[in-house]
Tab-separated table of C-alpha atoms in Angstrom:
chain	number	residue	atom	x	y	z
A	9	MET	CA	-14.060	-116.550	7.204
A	10	ALA	CA	-17.342	-117.187	5.352
A	11	LYS	CA	-20.562	-116.904	7.332
A	12	VAL	CA	-22.166	-120.238	8.138
A	13	THR	CA	-25.612	-120.512	6.545
A	14	ARG	CA	-28.663	-122.681	7.014
A	15	ASP	CA	-27.726	-124.455	3.764
A	16	ASP	CA	-24.393	-125.468	5.339
A	17	VAL	CA	-26.212	-126.963	8.332
A	18	ALA	CA	-28.626	-128.836	6.061
A	19	ARG	CA	-25.780	-130.331	3.976
A	20	LEU	CA	-23.854	-131.521	7.029
A	21	ALA	CA	-26.982	-132.963	8.662
A	22	GLY	CA	-28.100	-134.600	5.427
A	23	THR	CA	-31.501	-132.937	5.405
A	24	SER	CA	-33.344	-129.970	3.893
A	25	THR	CA	-33.162	-126.334	4.949
A	26	ALA	CA	-36.861	-126.562	5.806
A	27	VAL	CA	-36.182	-129.267	8.383
A	28	VAL	CA	-33.366	-127.142	9.835
A	29	SER	CA	-35.862	-124.298	10.155
A	30	TYR	CA	-38.370	-126.579	11.926
A	31	VAL	CA	-35.699	-127.583	14.453
A	32	ILE	CA	-34.571	-124.008	15.103
A	33	ASN	CA	-38.099	-122.667	15.462
A	34	ASN	CA	-39.614	-125.732	17.164
A	35	GLY	CA	-42.143	-126.063	14.365
A	36	PRO	CA	-44.473	-125.623	12.676
A	37	ARG	CA	-43.945	-129.269	11.610
A	38	PRO	CA	-42.595	-132.067	13.833
A	39	VAL	CA	-39.102	-133.480	13.272
A	40	ALA	CA	-38.061	-137.055	14.060
A	41	PRO	CA	-35.828	-137.258	17.167
A	42	ALA	CA	-32.870	-138.749	15.252
A	43	THR	CA	-33.066	-136.049	12.581
A	44	ARG	CA	-33.340	-133.343	15.228
A	45	GLU	CA	-30.186	-134.638	16.918
A	46	ARG	CA	-28.274	-134.569	13.601
A	47	VAL	CA	-29.363	-130.986	12.965
A	48	LEU	CA	-28.424	-129.850	16.467
A	49	ALA	CA	-25.045	-131.582	16.165
A	50	ALA	CA	-24.417	-129.841	12.827
A	51	ILE	CA	-25.381	-126.469	14.310
A	52	LYS	CA	-22.936	-126.984	17.178
A	53	GLN	CA	-20.120	-128.231	14.925
A	54	LEU	CA	-20.429	-125.351	12.477
A	55	GLY	CA	-21.136	-122.703	15.098
A	56	TYR	CA	-24.268	-121.613	13.264
A	57	ARG	CA	-26.164	-118.618	14.674
A	58	PRO	CA	-29.694	-118.018	13.353
A	59	ASP	CA	-30.401	-114.606	11.845
A	60	ARG	CA	-33.034	-113.373	14.292
A	61	VAL	CA	-33.842	-110.318	12.184
A	62	ALA	CA	-34.592	-112.464	9.147
A	63	GLN	CA	-36.680	-114.797	11.291
A	64	ALA	CA	-38.657	-111.867	12.629
A	65	MET	CA	-39.300	-110.541	9.119
A	66	ALA	CA	-40.488	-113.959	7.970
A	67	SER	CA	-42.719	-114.634	10.965
A	68	ARG	CA	-43.665	-110.977	11.551
A	69	ARG	CA	-42.785	-111.545	15.226
A	70	THR	CA	-39.592	-111.074	17.251
A	71	ASP	CA	-38.407	-112.638	20.495
A	72	LEU	CA	-39.166	-109.324	22.177
A	73	ILE	CA	-41.908	-108.266	24.565
A	74	GLY	CA	-42.588	-104.566	24.887
A	75	MET	CA	-43.401	-103.199	28.328
A	76	ILE	CA	-44.569	-99.665	29.096
A	77	VAL	CA	-44.504	-98.378	32.682
A	78	PRO	CA	-45.314	-94.912	34.077
A	79	ASP	CA	-41.942	-94.398	35.817
A	80	ALA	CA	-39.303	-97.110	36.280
A	81	ARG	CA	-37.553	-94.961	38.887
A	82	GLN	CA	-40.340	-95.767	41.347
A	83	PRO	CA	-39.601	-98.979	43.269
A	84	PHE	CA	-42.938	-100.648	42.513
A	85	PHE	CA	-42.585	-100.294	38.753
A	86	ALA	CA	-38.882	-101.208	38.866
A	87	GLU	CA	-39.660	-104.431	40.741
A	88	MET	CA	-42.556	-105.228	38.414
A	89	ALA	CA	-40.401	-104.703	35.314
A	90	HIS	CA	-37.698	-106.950	36.771
A	91	ALA	CA	-40.257	-109.665	37.517
A	92	VAL	CA	-41.573	-109.477	33.943
A	93	GLU	CA	-38.021	-109.684	32.583
A	94	GLN	CA	-37.363	-112.839	34.600
A	95	ALA	CA	-40.647	-114.434	33.535
A	96	ALA	CA	-39.968	-113.577	29.896
A	97	ALA	CA	-36.464	-115.069	30.060
A	98	GLU	CA	-38.002	-118.356	31.191
A	99	ARG	CA	-39.967	-118.304	27.927
A	100	GLY	CA	-36.931	-117.413	25.803
A	101	LYS	CA	-37.974	-113.782	25.341
A	102	MET	CA	-36.368	-110.414	26.045
A	103	VAL	CA	-38.114	-107.299	27.318
A	104	LEU	CA	-37.915	-103.720	26.047
A	105	VAL	CA	-39.046	-101.161	28.646
A	106	GLY	CA	-40.317	-97.649	27.951
A	107	ASN	CA	-41.365	-94.980	30.465
A	108	SER	CA	-44.546	-93.045	29.722
A	109	ASP	CA	-43.865	-90.502	32.501
A	110	TYR	CA	-47.651	-90.466	33.079
A	111	ARG	CA	-48.096	-88.688	29.731
A	112	ASP	CA	-50.474	-89.856	27.004
A	113	GLU	CA	-48.193	-88.802	24.164
A	114	ARG	CA	-45.257	-90.774	25.587
A	115	GLU	CA	-47.432	-93.844	26.005
A	116	VAL	CA	-48.590	-93.624	22.387
A	117	HIS	CA	-44.986	-93.068	21.275
A	118	TYR	CA	-43.826	-96.317	22.853
A	119	LEU	CA	-46.894	-98.191	21.650
A	120	ARG	CA	-46.041	-97.249	18.071
A	121	ALA	CA	-42.325	-97.905	18.503
A	122	PHE	CA	-42.697	-101.349	20.086
A	123	LEU	CA	-45.474	-102.522	17.802
A	124	GLY	CA	-43.461	-101.303	14.820
A	125	MET	CA	-40.630	-103.560	15.996
A	126	ARG	CA	-43.007	-106.535	15.677
A	127	VAL	CA	-42.784	-107.461	19.359
A	128	SER	CA	-44.375	-110.778	20.287
A	129	GLY	CA	-46.705	-108.904	22.599
A	130	LEU	CA	-47.076	-105.829	24.742
A	131	ILE	CA	-47.487	-105.553	28.519
A	132	LEU	CA	-48.956	-102.211	29.482
A	133	VAL	CA	-48.601	-100.862	33.018
A	134	SER	CA	-50.515	-97.642	32.782
A	135	GLN	CA	-52.143	-94.971	34.882
A	136	GLY	CA	-55.195	-94.623	32.668
A	137	PRO	CA	-54.325	-94.894	28.961
A	138	SER	CA	-56.098	-92.486	26.653
A	139	GLU	CA	-58.500	-93.087	23.807
A	140	ARG	CA	-55.507	-92.458	21.518
A	141	ALA	CA	-53.640	-95.388	23.051
A	142	ALA	CA	-56.717	-97.593	22.744
A	143	ALA	CA	-57.094	-96.662	19.078
A	144	GLU	CA	-53.415	-97.412	18.442
A	145	ILE	CA	-53.732	-100.883	19.941
A	146	GLU	CA	-56.844	-101.605	17.902
A	147	ALA	CA	-55.230	-100.363	14.679
A	148	TRP	CA	-52.247	-102.700	15.108
A	149	ASP	CA	-54.431	-105.611	16.248
A	150	ALA	CA	-51.814	-106.029	18.958
A	151	ARG	CA	-51.390	-108.701	21.606
A	152	VAL	CA	-51.762	-106.611	24.740
A	153	VAL	CA	-52.030	-107.553	28.405
A	154	LEU	CA	-52.802	-104.897	30.984
A	155	LEU	CA	-50.809	-105.263	34.182
A	156	HIS	CA	-51.574	-103.588	37.529
A	157	GLU	CA	-54.423	-101.492	36.116
A	158	ARG	CA	-57.481	-102.133	33.975
A	159	PRO	CA	-58.804	-98.892	32.482
A	160	GLU	CA	-62.142	-98.615	30.736
A	161	ALA	CA	-60.595	-97.386	27.473
A	162	ILE	CA	-58.895	-100.695	26.663
A	163	ASP	CA	-60.827	-103.952	26.721
A	164	ASP	CA	-57.922	-106.404	26.836
A	165	VAL	CA	-57.083	-109.131	29.317
A	166	ALA	CA	-55.705	-107.791	32.570
A	167	VAL	CA	-53.661	-109.032	35.521
A	168	VAL	CA	-54.282	-107.104	38.728
A	169	THR	CA	-54.195	-107.434	42.486
A	170	ASP	CA	-57.126	-106.953	44.878
A	171	ASP	CA	-56.522	-103.246	45.396
A	172	VAL	CA	-59.802	-102.442	47.150
A	173	GLY	CA	-59.581	-105.411	49.519
A	174	GLY	CA	-55.944	-104.743	50.356
A	175	ALA	CA	-56.623	-101.105	51.242
A	176	GLN	CA	-59.512	-102.195	53.451
A	177	LEU	CA	-57.200	-104.574	55.322
A	178	ALA	CA	-54.642	-101.839	55.991
A	179	THR	CA	-57.200	-99.244	57.080
A	180	ARG	CA	-59.052	-101.656	59.348
A	181	HIS	CA	-55.763	-102.606	60.977
A	182	LEU	CA	-54.914	-98.973	61.711
A	183	LEU	CA	-58.376	-98.460	63.213
A	184	GLU	CA	-58.028	-101.593	65.349
A	185	HIS	CA	-55.059	-99.917	67.032
A	186	GLY	CA	-57.541	-97.473	68.588
A	187	ASN	CA	-56.946	-94.528	66.236
A	188	ALA	CA	-59.918	-92.146	66.137
A	189	TYR	CA	-59.748	-92.088	62.347
A	190	VAL	CA	-57.365	-92.725	59.447
A	191	ALA	CA	-56.444	-90.065	56.903
A	192	CYS	CA	-55.609	-91.114	53.351
A	193	LEU	CA	-52.906	-89.909	51.007
A	194	GLY	CA	-54.405	-90.604	47.576
A	195	GLY	CA	-53.284	-89.666	44.098
A	196	THR	CA	-53.120	-86.388	42.219
A	197	GLU	CA	-56.497	-86.575	40.493
A	198	GLU	CA	-59.716	-85.366	42.133
A	199	THR	CA	-61.665	-87.817	39.952
A	200	PRO	CA	-59.268	-90.644	38.994
A	201	ALA	CA	-60.040	-92.931	36.065
A	202	VAL	CA	-62.020	-96.112	36.634
A	203	GLY	CA	-59.631	-99.036	37.051
A	204	ASP	CA	-56.834	-96.879	38.467
A	205	PRO	CA	-55.203	-98.833	41.348
A	206	VAL	CA	-54.787	-95.703	43.458
A	207	ALA	CA	-58.500	-94.953	43.048
A	208	ASP	CA	-59.196	-98.495	44.247
A	209	HIS	CA	-56.905	-97.971	47.243
A	210	VAL	CA	-58.865	-94.850	48.129
A	211	GLU	CA	-62.127	-96.757	47.697
A	212	GLY	CA	-60.894	-99.493	50.046
A	213	TRP	CA	-59.981	-96.847	52.618
A	214	ARG	CA	-63.445	-95.292	52.292
A	215	ARG	CA	-65.186	-98.627	52.752
A	216	ALA	CA	-63.210	-99.474	55.877
A	217	MET	CA	-63.861	-96.036	57.360
A	218	HIS	CA	-67.595	-96.205	56.642
A	219	GLU	CA	-67.839	-99.765	57.980
A	220	SER	CA	-66.468	-98.487	61.294
A	221	GLY	CA	-68.833	-95.501	61.375
A	222	ARG	CA	-66.087	-92.923	60.669
A	223	SER	CA	-66.496	-90.024	58.299
A	224	THR	CA	-64.076	-89.543	55.393
A	225	GLU	CA	-64.959	-85.890	54.838
A	226	GLY	CA	-61.862	-83.698	54.815
A	227	ARG	CA	-59.597	-86.675	55.438
A	228	LEU	CA	-58.496	-87.491	51.883
A	229	PHE	CA	-55.444	-85.588	50.675
A	230	GLN	CA	-53.996	-85.420	47.175
A	231	ALA	CA	-50.326	-86.249	46.778
A	232	PRO	CA	-48.005	-87.257	43.930
A	233	TYR	CA	-46.990	-90.905	43.882
A	234	ASN	CA	-43.281	-90.350	44.534
A	235	ARG	CA	-41.716	-89.934	47.971
A	236	TYR	CA	-40.125	-86.552	47.286
A	237	ASP	CA	-43.334	-84.680	46.487
A	238	ALA	CA	-45.333	-86.716	49.012
A	239	TYR	CA	-42.822	-85.567	51.638
A	240	GLN	CA	-43.727	-81.948	50.895
A	241	VAL	CA	-47.451	-82.703	51.206
A	242	ALA	CA	-46.845	-84.575	54.466
A	243	LEU	CA	-44.874	-81.641	55.951
A	244	GLY	CA	-47.908	-79.406	55.547
A	245	LEU	CA	-50.355	-82.042	56.774
A	246	LEU	CA	-48.351	-82.994	59.860
A	247	SER	CA	-47.501	-79.390	60.762
A	248	GLY	CA	-51.142	-78.304	60.855
A	249	PRO	CA	-53.460	-78.092	63.864
A	250	ASP	CA	-55.519	-81.111	62.776
A	251	ARG	CA	-52.732	-83.636	62.519
A	252	PRO	CA	-54.231	-87.092	61.909
A	253	PRO	CA	-53.475	-89.951	64.313
A	254	ALA	CA	-52.950	-92.377	61.422
A	255	ILE	CA	-52.341	-92.205	57.663
A	256	PHE	CA	-52.948	-94.820	54.989
A	257	CYS	CA	-50.875	-94.088	51.889
A	258	ALA	CA	-51.947	-95.319	48.464
A	259	THR	CA	-48.339	-96.263	47.639
A	260	ASP	CA	-45.277	-97.229	49.659
A	261	ASP	CA	-43.301	-94.413	48.034
A	262	GLN	CA	-45.767	-91.896	49.472
A	263	ALA	CA	-45.417	-93.572	52.870
A	264	PHE	CA	-41.635	-93.149	52.693
A	265	GLY	CA	-42.203	-89.425	52.232
A	266	VAL	CA	-44.553	-89.355	55.243
A	267	LEU	CA	-42.019	-91.168	57.440
A	268	ARG	CA	-39.316	-88.687	56.413
A	269	ALA	CA	-41.556	-85.708	57.194
A	270	ALA	CA	-42.523	-87.156	60.579
A	271	ARG	CA	-38.873	-87.673	61.485
A	272	GLU	CA	-38.024	-84.109	60.487
A	273	LEU	CA	-40.909	-82.762	62.592
A	274	ARG	CA	-39.927	-85.023	65.505
A	275	ILE	CA	-43.223	-86.863	65.454
A	276	ASP	CA	-42.825	-90.350	66.870
A	277	VAL	CA	-43.943	-93.184	64.591
A	278	PRO	CA	-45.891	-95.161	65.681
A	279	GLY	CA	-46.279	-93.519	69.120
A	280	GLU	CA	-47.852	-90.291	67.809
A	281	LEU	CA	-48.593	-91.272	64.223
A	282	ALA	CA	-49.379	-94.666	62.698
A	283	VAL	CA	-48.529	-95.184	59.016
A	284	ALA	CA	-49.343	-97.880	56.460
A	285	GLY	CA	-48.666	-98.132	52.734
A	286	PHE	CA	-49.486	-100.297	49.744
A	287	ASP	CA	-47.205	-102.404	47.467
A	288	ASP	CA	-44.681	-103.974	49.873
A	289	VAL	CA	-41.624	-102.974	47.863
A	290	LYS	CA	-38.389	-104.375	49.272
A	291	GLU	CA	-37.397	-101.059	50.816
A	292	ALA	CA	-40.488	-101.141	53.051
A	293	GLY	CA	-38.753	-103.537	55.428
A	294	LEU	CA	-35.746	-101.230	55.795
A	295	THR	CA	-37.414	-97.956	56.790
A	296	ASP	CA	-37.284	-96.654	60.359
A	297	PRO	CA	-39.611	-97.926	61.631
A	298	PRO	CA	-40.275	-100.724	59.131
A	299	LEU	CA	-43.413	-100.011	57.137
A	300	THR	CA	-46.685	-101.902	57.516
A	301	THR	CA	-48.010	-102.337	53.994
A	302	VAL	CA	-50.082	-104.423	51.598
A	303	HIS	CA	-48.309	-107.136	49.637
A	304	SER	CA	-49.021	-108.001	46.014
A	305	ASP	CA	-47.476	-111.090	44.440
A	306	ARG	CA	-45.554	-109.377	41.631
A	307	PRO	CA	-43.617	-112.472	40.440
A	308	ALA	CA	-46.863	-114.440	40.022
A	309	MET	CA	-48.545	-111.481	38.328
A	310	ALA	CA	-45.582	-111.080	35.965
A	311	ARG	CA	-45.606	-114.762	35.005
A	312	ALA	CA	-49.351	-114.596	34.352
A	313	ALA	CA	-48.936	-111.493	32.186
A	314	VAL	CA	-46.131	-113.055	30.118
A	315	ASP	CA	-48.084	-116.298	29.672
A	316	LEU	CA	-51.157	-114.376	28.575
A	317	VAL	CA	-49.349	-112.133	26.118
A	318	LEU	CA	-47.578	-115.082	24.454
A	319	ASP	CA	-50.303	-117.743	24.461
A	320	ASP	CA	-53.366	-117.030	22.347
A	321	SER	CA	-55.182	-119.977	23.926
A	322	LEU	CA	-55.060	-118.229	27.298
A	323	ARG	CA	-56.388	-114.934	25.946
A	324	VAL	CA	-59.997	-116.006	26.301
A	325	SER	CA	-62.902	-113.994	24.958
A	326	GLY	CA	-65.865	-113.094	27.105
A	327	SER	CA	-66.968	-110.425	29.537
A	328	ARG	CA	-64.535	-108.027	31.202
A	329	ARG	CA	-64.825	-110.042	34.414
A	330	GLU	CA	-63.907	-113.263	32.586
A	331	ARG	CA	-60.888	-111.517	31.065
A	332	LEU	CA	-59.599	-110.377	34.448
A	333	LYS	CA	-57.031	-112.348	36.458
A	334	GLN	CA	-57.002	-111.008	39.993
A	335	PHE	CA	-54.447	-111.980	42.640
A	336	PRO	CA	-55.219	-111.606	46.362
A	337	SER	CA	-53.623	-108.959	48.565
A	338	ALA	CA	-52.140	-109.624	51.989
A	339	LEU	CA	-51.333	-107.304	54.884
A	340	VAL	CA	-47.683	-107.311	55.977
A	341	VAL	CA	-47.549	-106.068	59.558
A	342	ARG	CA	-44.432	-104.226	60.699
A	343	ARG	CA	-43.783	-101.568	63.367
A	344	SER	CA	-45.035	-98.371	61.657
A	345	CYS	CA	-48.656	-99.212	62.557
A	346	GLY	CA	-47.940	-99.779	66.251
A	347	CYS	CA	-47.353	-103.524	66.229
A	348	GLY	CA	-44.188	-105.093	67.567
């Protein structure tokens, strides 16, 4: 059976192939309602399917959005990627996801791959992209929106949450329970990059501690972001002679590792140890005890990122502050802090 072409649709609808193209692509020129209906009826009758590859070659854009995350196995990034996929589907787009594994070369690899596919835009969830990544974006003149983090190396529009304020809320809450001080499980870098969310979480913890007159010296501990390695760090911390009365974790996944270590060491949470995290992934409500954490509105952030990457009119020029869309954080109180 011969393949149905755009010419076949045009003949049946009694119009030109150009008009058929305008109907299929919703532009660039308007089509009269009656003509549009004839074209759509012809498409349905003939079972015509547009050649998306040819359309992409002609327009130099596809219906794809590229998305790079550090590690989609971690719940936060998995939920963020899912939210972006849903938001993109509402705009008639599909999402390709690549994992950088926190490595510069992997991030650059996916940047080149996705931009070479002529994606409509790129959403970058990074843990501090390198100068190489920034140069790659500039060379391609790519539509890029930063999501979750806004590093200094890349001066593109960004969608973030109030990381500093959220960490302050969690730390203050732990202190209000009467804990002498709050330890912090931060990231793996002694000097994290500016714009790194985990660095902002640590900064929020510091501010809350200093506001209350508590010292932070010797109370910040480095830990990987995933629960498995954080569990090992927590075993050593909780087994030592200076076990903290409360711990604020920069990510929920780290907090899961702390809760597991406490259970193994038979330390009662929250009776002997109060714990709070950051991200409010769905699993946080199912831990034992349920985890007090900081909520970020990932669906709203995802919709904003998709809108920004697709709509040039929304990608305003101006200062870095003007090109930043920040969503508020909110404390979600559960039993791990001592409430309930």
